[in-house]
Amino acid sequence: AASLSASFRSASRPTKPLKVIIAGAGLAGLSTAKYLADAGHKPILLEARDVLGGKTPTSGLPLYNFEVGAYPNVQNLFGELGINDRLQWKEHSMIFAMPNKPGEFSRFDFPEVLPAPLNGIWAILKNNEMLTWPEKVKFAIGLLPAMLGGQPYVEAQDGLSVKDWMRKQGVPDRVTEEVFIAMSKALNFINPDELSMQCILIALNRFLQEKHGSKMAFLDGNPPERLCMPIVNHIESLGGEVRLNSRIKKIELNEDGTVKSFLLNNGNTIEGDAYVVATPVDIFKLLLPEDWREISYFKKLEKLVGVPVINPFTKDLLSFKIYPFGMSSKEIPIFTLKWKLNTFGGKSYLLIRMQKSWSRDIIATTLGPLPIDSQANCFIEYYNPNQSMLELVFAPAEEWIACSDSEIIDATMKELAKLFPDEISADQSKAKVVKYHIVKTPSGMSWLENTWLGMASPYIHIEMHQRGFYLAGDYTKQKYLASMEGAVLSGKLCAQSIVQDYELLRTLGQRKLTGASIH
Ligand code: FAD
């Protein structure tokens, strides 16, 4: 990650910088612009909304944990921007709620002294609450082909759901229920019978191969300010531009199929030497010019829509935040990130993923086995000694997306009351919700699609580069699936292609000027 970053700074300065128009200021677009600016080019980043960061901020409040332990490009970016101190590391544990034992939690602790994969194996062996020894042995035997078969084996599992794969390997259903419902939902917000096993194996590999693969950190405040603004300042200090409220409506083409300009919603057009779309994949599908729909790798996009089992889930993620809880006589526990296996109203598909929260240090003692958290590990920005804030993800949410906010809050309180019966009751007679905000992201999980198609996101072939067109985004092919790391890496790879295509893009510009066609 560091050497790829350095390659932009050390690249020979272009005689005439390329003007690169980028649509979408999520992490992928920001990263593309940052690294292009580092290489001496002039990115113009156009964001449809009035807020930076795309899926990362969700309405300007911090929603996200960063699984940064194994995120080399994200960590490198923080270092480059001089903001490493904004990452608040959590202790290296995974904590599962146990639906059959309300208020109790099961931990997987990764010892710092052991290297990977021993730290992970130790964590699994030490946990006897979730899996029995015979189940652990069967699971380990089932995993053997994955350990021995490497990447080709992992990729070959894309057609199988987690549940089917477990059955095929002779792993008891109880293992899926105890561990993989929670893991599937925590990683991808869907159930194990809908999620591709490839996705789980990639994550497990990361956890097993990299010592800090599952270690988490939180950003210390809201992402647009604490992460995106430093990137924007960096881009602008090098002559690039970032414009909010600039929605791309159309990719306009020349007669020879090269990109002519981006047409904005306000009727303006903008021209450059190269064009990048870094919007979510569903938006890109809408923007895709008619003439390009027949191109083979864009045809894959059509197939993505057609994968029936995934389709509903691409549309129905509902995330919400509740903040802050007023304290009544009982205090609210501190929640570190937990992967929760829940049932709600008899529907076992519902997961509330606790993203993060904070409270007073002392409160942790009321929950014995929970890690003693500290203010430093929470959001300093929102610290209030008398209140707590919870941020949750509610998914899969296809049946909930049309519900009113109060129905969602009621469902949440019922769920939370099951998990924390001492502190929370559904009728709010214990902790009270004093303020909440619900954000619905109808296509928040569009990236799930490609997990079913062998990560078949459209490779942007040299043929597209010859048209001056590039893609970035968490759904494009890179090894970190759809994540903040995937988005940052995709932006870097996109910037790298553009830098490498300098001569090609210059020639393209010349041809455009002389009216010669491109084939
Ligand atoms: P986006 O963030 O979607 O950015 C695309 C940008 O394009 C947006 O700003 C959008 O407004 C803009 N745009 C759209 N249309 C246009 C247009 N026509 N013109 C101009 N701009 C346009 N990842 C992790 O690593 N850890 C986590 O804990 C985690 N939790 C998550 C929780 C939730 C609820 C969700 C939804 C995702 C989570 N992720 C997590 C995934 C991670 O947030 C995403 O993978 C990543 O932020 C995607 O970045 P992106 O730049 O590819 O896309």
XYZ file of C-alpha atoms and ligand atoms in Angstrom, residues 22-30 46-49 51-58 63-67 71 186 189 216 246-249 278-280 283 287 317-319 337 353 355-356 392-393 441 444-445 447 472-475 481-488 490, ligand 1:
118
model
C -14.639 12.202 -11.438
C -18.294 11.580 -10.541
C -18.930 10.665 -6.891
C -17.094 11.806 -3.756
C -17.363 8.593 -1.758
C -14.083 7.099 -0.607
C -13.409 5.683 -4.083
C -13.795 9.055 -5.830
C -11.875 10.883 -3.115
C -18.197 16.186 -8.660
C -20.468 15.040 -5.850
C -24.231 14.875 -6.309
C -25.089 15.593 -2.699
C -22.130 15.935 1.844
C -18.848 14.145 1.242
C -18.068 10.501 1.796
C -20.969 8.616 0.164
C -21.965 5.599 2.226
C -19.345 6.353 4.843
C -20.993 9.224 6.697
C -24.730 8.637 6.263
C -21.950 5.392 11.545
C -19.018 3.290 10.738
C -16.496 1.209 12.435
C -13.340 0.694 10.485
C -12.135 -2.852 10.251
C -6.851 -2.339 5.773
C -22.361 -8.473 10.122
C -26.215 -7.656 5.962
C -11.467 -2.716 14.674
C -23.013 18.537 -8.805
C -24.983 15.526 -9.955
C -23.989 13.842 -13.213
C -27.023 13.194 -15.364
C -17.137 6.461 -8.865
C -20.842 6.313 -8.047
C -22.560 3.220 -6.627
C -26.294 4.640 -10.429
C -25.721 6.411 -16.477
C -30.776 -1.809 3.646
C -32.031 0.364 6.357
C -29.587 1.963 8.653
C -18.760 -3.622 18.273
C -25.606 -4.585 14.080
C -21.765 -0.167 15.113
C -20.519 1.774 18.058
C -27.161 0.498 14.569
C -27.703 -1.109 11.248
C -30.375 3.682 2.177
C -26.905 0.559 0.315
C -25.825 -2.932 -0.461
C -22.204 -4.446 -3.877
C -13.776 3.192 -9.385
C -15.928 1.982 -6.510
C -16.105 -0.664 -3.832
C -17.858 -3.052 -6.231
C -14.865 -6.871 -1.283
C -17.157 -3.939 -0.693
C -15.562 -2.025 2.125
C -13.881 1.239 2.861
C -10.564 -0.424 2.064
C -11.993 -1.743 -1.205
C -13.198 1.737 -2.121
C -9.857 3.400 -1.315
C -10.180 0.877 -6.208
P -20.182 5.380 -2.158
O -19.757 5.594 -0.751
O -21.564 4.896 -2.415
O -19.913 6.750 -2.942
C -20.534 7.065 -4.165
C -20.750 8.573 -4.232
O -21.305 8.894 -5.506
C -21.739 9.083 -3.193
O -21.175 10.168 -2.494
C -22.941 9.509 -4.018
O -23.669 10.604 -3.451
C -22.258 9.915 -5.312
N -23.149 9.930 -6.470
C -24.185 9.105 -6.742
N -24.752 9.432 -7.912
C -24.040 10.464 -8.399
C -24.144 11.243 -9.595
N -25.083 10.996 -10.523
N -23.258 12.261 -9.797
C -22.284 12.537 -8.872
N -22.168 11.833 -7.717
C -23.018 10.799 -7.491
N -17.180 -0.840 5.182
C -16.201 -1.072 6.097
O -15.035 -1.181 5.714
N -16.481 -1.185 7.439
C -17.760 -1.070 7.903
O -17.992 -1.178 9.100
C -18.817 -0.812 6.977
N -20.089 -0.698 7.411
C -21.072 -0.359 6.494
C -22.371 -0.122 6.965
C -23.377 0.249 6.053
C -24.742 0.524 6.564
C -23.074 0.365 4.653
C -24.139 0.789 3.660
C -21.789 0.116 4.194
C -20.782 -0.254 5.112
N -19.472 -0.472 4.691
C -18.468 -0.702 5.607
C -19.107 -0.396 3.256
C -18.451 0.940 2.904
O -19.111 2.011 3.527
C -18.537 1.131 1.397
O -17.986 -0.023 0.791
C -17.764 2.336 0.886
O -18.005 3.483 1.670
C -18.179 2.579 -0.581
O -17.459 3.669 -1.116
P -17.650 4.072 -2.661
O -16.887 5.340 -2.837
O -17.334 2.922 -3.537
O -19.223 4.327 -2.864
